[in-house]
Coordinates of C-alpha atoms in Angstrom, one line a residue:
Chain A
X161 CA -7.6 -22.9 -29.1
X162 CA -11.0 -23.4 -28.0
X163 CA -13.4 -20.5 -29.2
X164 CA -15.4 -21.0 -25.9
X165 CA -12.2 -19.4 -24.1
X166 CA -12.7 -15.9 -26.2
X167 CA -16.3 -14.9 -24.0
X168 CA -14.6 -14.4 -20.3
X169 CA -12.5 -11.6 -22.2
X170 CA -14.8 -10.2 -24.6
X171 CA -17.3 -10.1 -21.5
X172 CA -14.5 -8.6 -19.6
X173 CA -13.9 -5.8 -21.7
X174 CA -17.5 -5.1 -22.0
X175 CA -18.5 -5.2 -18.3
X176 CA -15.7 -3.2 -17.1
X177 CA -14.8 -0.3 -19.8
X178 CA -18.1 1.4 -18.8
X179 CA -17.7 1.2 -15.1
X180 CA -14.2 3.6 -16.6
X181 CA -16.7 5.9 -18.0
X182 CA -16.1 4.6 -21.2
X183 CA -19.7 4.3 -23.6
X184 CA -21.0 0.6 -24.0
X185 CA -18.0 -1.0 -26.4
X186 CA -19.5 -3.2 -29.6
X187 CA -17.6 -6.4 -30.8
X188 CA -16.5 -5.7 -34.5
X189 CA -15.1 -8.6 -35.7
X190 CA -13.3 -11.8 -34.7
X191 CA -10.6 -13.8 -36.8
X192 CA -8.3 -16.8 -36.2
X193 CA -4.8 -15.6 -36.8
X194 CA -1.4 -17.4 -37.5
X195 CA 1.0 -15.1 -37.4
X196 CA 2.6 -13.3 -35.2
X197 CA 0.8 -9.4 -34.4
X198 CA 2.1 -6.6 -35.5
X199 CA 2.2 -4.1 -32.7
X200 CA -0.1 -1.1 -33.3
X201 CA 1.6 0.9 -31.4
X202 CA 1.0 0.0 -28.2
X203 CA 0.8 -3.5 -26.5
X204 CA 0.2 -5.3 -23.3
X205 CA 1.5 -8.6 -22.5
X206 CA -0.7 -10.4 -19.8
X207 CA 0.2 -14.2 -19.0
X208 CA -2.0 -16.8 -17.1
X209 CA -0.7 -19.7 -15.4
X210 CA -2.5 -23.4 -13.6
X211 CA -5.6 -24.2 -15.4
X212 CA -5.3 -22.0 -17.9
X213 CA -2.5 -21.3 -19.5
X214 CA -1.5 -18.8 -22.5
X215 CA -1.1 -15.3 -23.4
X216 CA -3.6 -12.0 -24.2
X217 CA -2.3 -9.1 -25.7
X218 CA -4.1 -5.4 -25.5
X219 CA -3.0 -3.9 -28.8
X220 CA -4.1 -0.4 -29.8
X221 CA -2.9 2.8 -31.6
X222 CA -1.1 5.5 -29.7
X223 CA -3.8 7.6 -29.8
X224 CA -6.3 5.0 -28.4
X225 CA -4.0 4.7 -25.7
X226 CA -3.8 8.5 -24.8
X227 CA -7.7 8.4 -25.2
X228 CA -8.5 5.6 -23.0
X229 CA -5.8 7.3 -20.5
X230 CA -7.4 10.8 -20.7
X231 CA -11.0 8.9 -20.2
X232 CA -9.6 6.9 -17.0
X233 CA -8.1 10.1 -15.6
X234 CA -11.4 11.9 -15.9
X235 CA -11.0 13.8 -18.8
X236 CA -7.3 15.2 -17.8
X237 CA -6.2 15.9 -21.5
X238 CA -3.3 13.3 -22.8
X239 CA -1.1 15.5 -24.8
X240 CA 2.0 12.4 -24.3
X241 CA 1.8 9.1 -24.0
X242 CA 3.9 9.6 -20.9
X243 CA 4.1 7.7 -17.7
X244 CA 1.5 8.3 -16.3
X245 CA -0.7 7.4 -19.6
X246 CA 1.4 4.5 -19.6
X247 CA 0.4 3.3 -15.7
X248 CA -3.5 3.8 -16.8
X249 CA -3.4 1.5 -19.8
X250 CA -1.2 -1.1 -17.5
X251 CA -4.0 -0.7 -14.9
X252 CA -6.6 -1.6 -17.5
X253 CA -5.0 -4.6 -18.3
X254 CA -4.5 -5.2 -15.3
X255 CA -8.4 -4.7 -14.3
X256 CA -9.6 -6.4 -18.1
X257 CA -7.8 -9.4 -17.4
X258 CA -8.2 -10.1 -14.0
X259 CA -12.2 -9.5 -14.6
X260 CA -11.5 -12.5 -17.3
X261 CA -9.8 -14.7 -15.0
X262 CA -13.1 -14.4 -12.5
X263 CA -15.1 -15.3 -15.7
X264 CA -13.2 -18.2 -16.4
X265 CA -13.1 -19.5 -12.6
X266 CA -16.8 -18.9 -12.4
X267 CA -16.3 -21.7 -15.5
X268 CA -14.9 -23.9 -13.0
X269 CA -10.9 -23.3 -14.2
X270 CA -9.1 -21.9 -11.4
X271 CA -6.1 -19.5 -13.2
X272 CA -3.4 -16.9 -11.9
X273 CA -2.4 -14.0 -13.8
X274 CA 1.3 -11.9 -14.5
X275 CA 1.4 -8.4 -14.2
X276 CA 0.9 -7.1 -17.5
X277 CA 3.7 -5.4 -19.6
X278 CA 3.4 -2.4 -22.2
X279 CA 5.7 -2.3 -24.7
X280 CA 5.4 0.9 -26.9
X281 CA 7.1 1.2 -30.7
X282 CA 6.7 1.3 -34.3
X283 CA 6.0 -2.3 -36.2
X284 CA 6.8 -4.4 -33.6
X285 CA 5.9 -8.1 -34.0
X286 CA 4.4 -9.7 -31.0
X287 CA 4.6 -13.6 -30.8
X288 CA 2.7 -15.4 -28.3
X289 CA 1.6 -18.7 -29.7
X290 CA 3.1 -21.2 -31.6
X291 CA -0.6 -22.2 -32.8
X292 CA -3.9 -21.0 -34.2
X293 CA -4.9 -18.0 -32.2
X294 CA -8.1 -15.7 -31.6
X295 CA -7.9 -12.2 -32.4
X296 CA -11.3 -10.1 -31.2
X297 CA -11.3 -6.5 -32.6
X298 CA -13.5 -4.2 -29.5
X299 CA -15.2 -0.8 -30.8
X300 CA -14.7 1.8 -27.8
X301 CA -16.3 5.1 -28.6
X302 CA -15.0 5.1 -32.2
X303 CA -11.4 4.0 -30.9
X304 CA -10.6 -0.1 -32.0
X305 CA -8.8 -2.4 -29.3
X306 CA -7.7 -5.4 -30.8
X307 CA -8.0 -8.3 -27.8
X308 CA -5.0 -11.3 -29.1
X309 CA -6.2 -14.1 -26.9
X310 CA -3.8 -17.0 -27.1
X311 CA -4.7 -19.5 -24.3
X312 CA -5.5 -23.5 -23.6
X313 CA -6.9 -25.3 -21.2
X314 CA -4.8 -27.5 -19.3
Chain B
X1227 CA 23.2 -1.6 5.5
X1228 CA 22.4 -2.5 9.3
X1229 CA 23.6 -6.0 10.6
X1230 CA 21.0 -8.1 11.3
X1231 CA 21.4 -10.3 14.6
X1232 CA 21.0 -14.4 14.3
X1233 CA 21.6 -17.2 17.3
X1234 CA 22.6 -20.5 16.4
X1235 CA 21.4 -23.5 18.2
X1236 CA 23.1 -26.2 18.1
X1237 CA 24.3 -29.2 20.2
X1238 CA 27.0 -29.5 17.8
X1239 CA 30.3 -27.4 18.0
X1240 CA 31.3 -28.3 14.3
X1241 CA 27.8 -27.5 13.2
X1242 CA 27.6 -24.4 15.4
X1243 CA 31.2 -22.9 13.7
X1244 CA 30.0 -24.3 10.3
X1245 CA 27.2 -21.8 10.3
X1246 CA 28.8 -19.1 12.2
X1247 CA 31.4 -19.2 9.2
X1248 CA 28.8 -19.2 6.4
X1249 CA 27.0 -16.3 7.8
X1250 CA 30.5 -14.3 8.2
X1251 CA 30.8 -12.5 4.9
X1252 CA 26.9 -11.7 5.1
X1253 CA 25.0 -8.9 6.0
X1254 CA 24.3 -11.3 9.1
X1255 CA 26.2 -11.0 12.6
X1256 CA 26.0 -13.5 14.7
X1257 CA 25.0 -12.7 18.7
X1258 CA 24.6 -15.5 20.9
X1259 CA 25.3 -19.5 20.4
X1260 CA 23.5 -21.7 22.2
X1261 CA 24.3 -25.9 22.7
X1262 CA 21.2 -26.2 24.9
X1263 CA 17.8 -25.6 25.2
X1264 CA 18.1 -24.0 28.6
X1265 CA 20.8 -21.6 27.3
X1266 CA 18.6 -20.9 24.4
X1267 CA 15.7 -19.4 26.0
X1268 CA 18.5 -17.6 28.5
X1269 CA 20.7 -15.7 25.5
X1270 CA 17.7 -15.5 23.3
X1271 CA 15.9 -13.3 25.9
X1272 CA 19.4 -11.3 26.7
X1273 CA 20.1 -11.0 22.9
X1274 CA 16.8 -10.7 21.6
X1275 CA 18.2 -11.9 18.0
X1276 CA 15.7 -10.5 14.8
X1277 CA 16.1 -14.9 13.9
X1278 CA 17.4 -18.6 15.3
X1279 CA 18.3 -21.6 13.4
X1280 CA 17.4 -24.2 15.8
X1281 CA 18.9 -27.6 15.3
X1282 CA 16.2 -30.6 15.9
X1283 CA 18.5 -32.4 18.6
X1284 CA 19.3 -30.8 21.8
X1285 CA 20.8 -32.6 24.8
X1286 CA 17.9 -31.4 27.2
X1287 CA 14.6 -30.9 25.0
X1288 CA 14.1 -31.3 21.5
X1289 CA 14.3 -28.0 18.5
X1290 CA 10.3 -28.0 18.6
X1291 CA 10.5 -27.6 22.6
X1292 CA 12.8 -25.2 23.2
X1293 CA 10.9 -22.8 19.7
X1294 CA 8.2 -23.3 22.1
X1295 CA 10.0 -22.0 24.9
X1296 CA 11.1 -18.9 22.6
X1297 CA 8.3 -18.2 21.3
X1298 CA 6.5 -18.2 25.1
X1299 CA 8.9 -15.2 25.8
X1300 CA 8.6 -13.5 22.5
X1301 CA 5.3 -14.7 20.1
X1302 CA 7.2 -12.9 17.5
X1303 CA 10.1 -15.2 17.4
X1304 CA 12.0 -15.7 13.8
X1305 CA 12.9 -19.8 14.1
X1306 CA 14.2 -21.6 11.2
X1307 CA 14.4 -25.6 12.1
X1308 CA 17.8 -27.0 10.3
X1309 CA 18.3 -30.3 10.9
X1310 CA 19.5 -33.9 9.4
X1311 CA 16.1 -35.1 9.1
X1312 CA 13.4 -33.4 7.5
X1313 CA 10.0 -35.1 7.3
X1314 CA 6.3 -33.6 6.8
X1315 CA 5.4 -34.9 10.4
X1316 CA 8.3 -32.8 11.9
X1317 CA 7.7 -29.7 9.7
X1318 CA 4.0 -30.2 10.6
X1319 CA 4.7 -30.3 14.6
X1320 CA 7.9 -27.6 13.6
X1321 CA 4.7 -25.2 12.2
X1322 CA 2.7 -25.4 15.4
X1323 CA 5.7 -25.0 17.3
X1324 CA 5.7 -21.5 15.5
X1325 CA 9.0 -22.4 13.0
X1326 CA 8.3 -20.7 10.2
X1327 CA 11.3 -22.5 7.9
X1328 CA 12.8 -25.7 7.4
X1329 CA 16.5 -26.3 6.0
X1330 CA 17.9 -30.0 5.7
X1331 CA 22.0 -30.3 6.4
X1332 CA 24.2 -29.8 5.1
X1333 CA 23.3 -26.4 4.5
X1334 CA 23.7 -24.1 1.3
X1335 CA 25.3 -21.0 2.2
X1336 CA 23.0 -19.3 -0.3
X1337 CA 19.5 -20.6 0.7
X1338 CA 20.3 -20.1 4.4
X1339 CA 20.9 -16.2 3.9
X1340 CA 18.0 -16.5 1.0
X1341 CA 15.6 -17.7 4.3
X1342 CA 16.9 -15.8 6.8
X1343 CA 16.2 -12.6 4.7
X1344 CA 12.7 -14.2 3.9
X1345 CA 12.1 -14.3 7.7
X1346 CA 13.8 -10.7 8.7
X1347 CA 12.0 -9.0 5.4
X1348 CA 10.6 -6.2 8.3
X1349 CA 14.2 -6.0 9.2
X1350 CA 16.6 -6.2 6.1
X1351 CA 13.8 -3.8 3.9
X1352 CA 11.9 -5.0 0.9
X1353 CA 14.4 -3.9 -1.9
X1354 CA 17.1 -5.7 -0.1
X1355 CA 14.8 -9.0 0.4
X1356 CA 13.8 -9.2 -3.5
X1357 CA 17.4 -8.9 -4.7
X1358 CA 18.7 -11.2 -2.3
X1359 CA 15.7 -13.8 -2.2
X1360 CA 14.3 -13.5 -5.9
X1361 CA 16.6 -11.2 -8.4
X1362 CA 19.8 -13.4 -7.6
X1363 CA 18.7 -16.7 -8.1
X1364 CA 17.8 -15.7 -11.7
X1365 CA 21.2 -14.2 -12.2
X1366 CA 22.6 -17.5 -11.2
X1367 CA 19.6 -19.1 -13.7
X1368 CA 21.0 -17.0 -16.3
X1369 CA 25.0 -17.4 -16.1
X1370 CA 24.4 -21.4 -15.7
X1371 CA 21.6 -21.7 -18.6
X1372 CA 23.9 -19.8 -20.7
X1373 CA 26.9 -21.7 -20.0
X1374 CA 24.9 -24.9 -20.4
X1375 CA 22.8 -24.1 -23.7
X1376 CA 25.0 -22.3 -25.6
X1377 CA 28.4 -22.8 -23.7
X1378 CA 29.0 -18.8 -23.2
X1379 CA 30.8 -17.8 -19.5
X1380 CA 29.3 -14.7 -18.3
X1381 CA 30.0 -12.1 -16.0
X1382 CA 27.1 -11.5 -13.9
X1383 CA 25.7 -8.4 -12.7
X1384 CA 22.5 -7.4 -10.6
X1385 CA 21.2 -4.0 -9.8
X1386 CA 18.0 -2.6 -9.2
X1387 CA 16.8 -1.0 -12.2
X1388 CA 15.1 2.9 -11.2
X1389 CA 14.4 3.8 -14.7
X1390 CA 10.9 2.4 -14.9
X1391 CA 11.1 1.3 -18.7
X1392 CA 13.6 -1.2 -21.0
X1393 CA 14.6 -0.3 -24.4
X1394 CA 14.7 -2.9 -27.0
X1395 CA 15.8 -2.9 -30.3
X1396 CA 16.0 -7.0 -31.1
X1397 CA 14.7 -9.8 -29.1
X1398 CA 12.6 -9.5 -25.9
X1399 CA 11.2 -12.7 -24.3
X1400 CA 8.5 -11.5 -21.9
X1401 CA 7.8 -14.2 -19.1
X1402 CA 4.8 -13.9 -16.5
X1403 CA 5.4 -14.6 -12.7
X1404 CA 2.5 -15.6 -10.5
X1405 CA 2.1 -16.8 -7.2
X1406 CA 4.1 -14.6 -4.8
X1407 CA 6.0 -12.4 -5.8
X1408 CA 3.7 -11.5 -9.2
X1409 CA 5.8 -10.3 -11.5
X1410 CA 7.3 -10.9 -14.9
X1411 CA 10.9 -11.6 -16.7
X1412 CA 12.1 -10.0 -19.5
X1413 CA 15.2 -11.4 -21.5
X1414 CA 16.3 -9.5 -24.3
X1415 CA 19.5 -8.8 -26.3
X1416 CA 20.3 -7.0 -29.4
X1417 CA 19.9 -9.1 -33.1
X1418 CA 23.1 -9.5 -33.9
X1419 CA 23.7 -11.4 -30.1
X1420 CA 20.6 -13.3 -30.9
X1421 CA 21.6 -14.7 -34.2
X1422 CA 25.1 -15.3 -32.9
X1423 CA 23.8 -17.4 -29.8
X1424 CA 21.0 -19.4 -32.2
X1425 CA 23.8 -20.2 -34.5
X1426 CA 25.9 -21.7 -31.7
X1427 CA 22.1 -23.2 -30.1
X1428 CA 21.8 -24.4 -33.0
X1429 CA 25.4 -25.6 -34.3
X1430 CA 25.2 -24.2 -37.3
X1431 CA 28.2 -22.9 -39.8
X1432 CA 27.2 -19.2 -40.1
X1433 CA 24.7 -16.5 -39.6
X1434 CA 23.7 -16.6 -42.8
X1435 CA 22.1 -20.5 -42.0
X1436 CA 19.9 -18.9 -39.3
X1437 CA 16.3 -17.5 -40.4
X1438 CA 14.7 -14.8 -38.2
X1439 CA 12.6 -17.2 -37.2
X1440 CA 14.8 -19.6 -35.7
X1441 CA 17.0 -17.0 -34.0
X1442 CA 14.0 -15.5 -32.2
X1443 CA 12.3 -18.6 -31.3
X1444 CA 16.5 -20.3 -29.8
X1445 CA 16.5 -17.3 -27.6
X1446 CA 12.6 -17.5 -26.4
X1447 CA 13.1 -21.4 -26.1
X1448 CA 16.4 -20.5 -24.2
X1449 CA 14.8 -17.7 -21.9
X1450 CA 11.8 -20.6 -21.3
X1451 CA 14.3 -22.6 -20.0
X1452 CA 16.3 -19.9 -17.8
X1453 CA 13.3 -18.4 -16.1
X1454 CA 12.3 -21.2 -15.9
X1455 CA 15.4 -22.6 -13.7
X1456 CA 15.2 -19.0 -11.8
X1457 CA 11.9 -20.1 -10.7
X1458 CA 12.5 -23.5 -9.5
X1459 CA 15.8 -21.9 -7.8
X1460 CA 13.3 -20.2 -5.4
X1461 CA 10.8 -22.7 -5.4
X1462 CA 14.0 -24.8 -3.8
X1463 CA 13.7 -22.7 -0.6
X1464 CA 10.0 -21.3 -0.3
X1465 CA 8.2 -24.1 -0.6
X1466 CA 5.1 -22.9 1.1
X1467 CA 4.9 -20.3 -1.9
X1468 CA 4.7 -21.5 -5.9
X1469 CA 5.8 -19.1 -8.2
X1470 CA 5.0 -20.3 -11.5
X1471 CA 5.4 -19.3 -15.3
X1472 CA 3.2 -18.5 -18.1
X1473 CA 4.1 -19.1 -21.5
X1474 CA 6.3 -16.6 -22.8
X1475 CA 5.3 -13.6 -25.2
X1476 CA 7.5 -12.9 -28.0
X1477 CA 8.6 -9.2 -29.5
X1478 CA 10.9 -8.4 -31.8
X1479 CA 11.5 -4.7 -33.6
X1480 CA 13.6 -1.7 -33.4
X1481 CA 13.4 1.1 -30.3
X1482 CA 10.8 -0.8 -28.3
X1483 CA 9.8 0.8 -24.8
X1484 CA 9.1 -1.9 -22.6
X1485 CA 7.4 0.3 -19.8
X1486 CA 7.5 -1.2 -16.3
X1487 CA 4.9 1.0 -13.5
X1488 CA 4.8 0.0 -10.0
X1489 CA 7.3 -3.0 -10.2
X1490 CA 10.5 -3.2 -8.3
X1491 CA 13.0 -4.0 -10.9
X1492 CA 16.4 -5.4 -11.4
X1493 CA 18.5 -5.3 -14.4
X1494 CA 20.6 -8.7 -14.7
X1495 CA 23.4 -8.2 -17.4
X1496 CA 25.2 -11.4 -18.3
X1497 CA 28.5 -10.0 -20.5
X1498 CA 29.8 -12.9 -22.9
X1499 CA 31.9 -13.1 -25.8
X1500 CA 28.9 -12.9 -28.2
X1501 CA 27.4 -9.1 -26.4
X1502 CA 25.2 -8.5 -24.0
X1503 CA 22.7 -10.8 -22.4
X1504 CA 19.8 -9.1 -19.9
X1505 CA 17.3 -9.9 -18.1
X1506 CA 15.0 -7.5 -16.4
X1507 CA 12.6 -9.1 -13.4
X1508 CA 10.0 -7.0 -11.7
X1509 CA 8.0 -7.9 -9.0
X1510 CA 4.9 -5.8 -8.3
X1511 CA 4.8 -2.9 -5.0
X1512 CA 2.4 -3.5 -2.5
X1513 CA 1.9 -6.6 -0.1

């Protein structure tokens, strides 16, 4: 996939986390990846459709999932990642990616996005290309959200 | 559930008792039939029906006259056009007219209800509109792409789906949905299903030919395919609103929560000879 296609979501994640309250994130480190991901715990599945078509996947621990709930909710501590925890994380999906998707028609490609979809377990593999794919690990207050970004341009 | 009231007009007697008898076992009733304009625009304002199918030929005025007519005593009027032609110049004059559907004879029983419930959504209830409209033409995707890739019959049932979250331990096939409704698909069975139906996808001998690999990628190439009929199946009959797929998303594990806020869900579970087939489609709350 074209490396160009990575910015709207790294952007994305950078411009919105701190309007959550969440400190400025950093970019650790970017790799092209083959395989499929192994879940760390907690994924979200967001497709895109028309110009743009393709896969990104939100995959984080447990406990960066409670944290980035607890944050979201103002502080509220997140003992469970119950689901209410659950509705926040699919809610910043939701936000991350459709923040991306105004990125990338402000590039000219006019896209539609799914509603995201969190699947929680223990070593799960997640497949969502059958090619070369861009994995973009995001540093957020200490916490590491890995950003699987599997998409083409039609 | 509350009837919902429907006039037929038609110039036709045959057609008129043609769609009187497909609307019979529905939750439809029909009210008043009309075989003029004139008696049209009389019944409809006694009856006050929540929709009309209007046929295009009428012996005094024409379908896009007499909507007209309707639609001066009630702006509100519900008209679906059905008729043996079906052109974009009369669906363009049918739209200014206020008809907000167009259906081509002969008719299919299930895309008339599927429109009538589109157009009576205020009336019928939102719940009742997605499983009729959206949730059943993927059942019918999945019993016929299961029959037709891997030869399987299936019973074939739909209900809506409270408990917010899936568990899977095997295969789940995550499709997107965009356009209207958003949503997504999820098709997922247990691994010993999935190897069984990639060894018959496949034709091969035994499970022991079939890598993990190849059993997860039959069923995501199968569910592809299925969702993929589901959405054309209402694409058929809304054709003012594209759903569309994205590619699918893959997972395979043990005791995976699939958790599903603020969708309307339906569980689809297709029973064959080789276990159990779902597939779980949610459409978001709101508009």
């Amino acid at each position: 996939m074209d490396a160009k296609l990575v910015n709207p979501f790294v952007d994305a994640f950078t411009t919105v986390m701190p309007q959550m309250g969440f400190p400025e994130p950093k970019r650790l480190k970017m790799n092209v990846r083959e395989q499929n991901a192994v879940s760390k715990g907690v994924s979200v599945i967001v497709g895109f459709t028309k110009q743009i078509r393709g896969n990104v996947v939100y995959n984080m621990t447990e406990d960066t999932a409670k944290f980035i709930a607890s944050t979201m909710m103002m502080g509220m501590p997140v003992a469970e990642f119950d689901a209410m925890a659950q509705s926040a994380i699919s809610e910043m999906s939701n936000m991350l990616t459709a923040n991306a998707a105004t990125n990338l028609t402000g590039m000219g490609l006019e896209v539609d996005i799914s509603t995201p979809s969190l699947s929680i377990g223990e070593n799960f593999q997640v497949k969502i290309s059958d090619a070369q794919y861009l994995t973009v690990e995001m540093d957020l207050a200490g916490h590491v959200v890995e950003l699987d970004i599997a998409v083409e341009q039609q | 559930m509350e009837k919902v009231k429907v006039m037929i007009v038609d110039d036709s007697k045959i057609s008129r008792a043609m769609l009187e008898g497909n609307l019979k076992k529905t939750n439809f009733e029909v009210c008043a039939m009309a075989a003029n304009a004139a008696e049209a625009v009389q019944l409809y304002a006694e009856h006050r029906p929540a929709v009309v199918t209007m046929d295009m030929n009428l012996p005094d005025a024409d379908g896009i006259e007499c909507s007209q007519r309707i639609r001066a005593i009630d702006s509100d009027a519900k008209i679906v056009m059905i008729s043996a032609m079906k052109d974009a110049s009369l669906v363009a004059k049918g739209r200014e007219a206020g008809i907000s559907a167009f259906m081509q004879k002969p008719i299919n029983t299930n895309d008339l209800i599927d429109t009538l419930m589109m157009l009576c959504q205020n009336k019928v209830g939102k719940v009742a509109v997605l499983r009729e409209s959206y949730a059943k033409p993927f059942a019918r995707a999945l019993q016929q792409g299961l029959f037709s890739l891997v030869g399987v019959h299936s019973e074939v049932e739909v209900e809506l789906d409270e408990r917010r979250f899936l568990d899977v331990s095997g295969v789940a096939v995550i499709i997107g949905l965009t356009g209207y409704p958003v949503g997504r698909a999820i098709v997922s069975m247990e691994a010993d299903t999935m190897h069984k139906f990639s060894m018959i996808m496949l034709d091969k001998e035994s499970l022991e030919d079939i890598t993990e690999e190849e059993a997860s990628e039959s069923v995501e190439e199968s569910a592809n395919i299925i969702v993929g009929r589901g959405v054309s199946n209402i694409n058929d009959i809304f054709k003012d609103k594209e759903m569309r797929i994205t590619p699918p998303g893959t997972i395979c594990g043990s005791n995976i929560r699939i958790a599903s806020p603020k969708l309307t869900t339906f569980r689809i579970v297709a029973k064959t000879r080789i276990g159990d087939i779902s597939m779980n489609v949610g459409f978001a709350e709101g508009d």
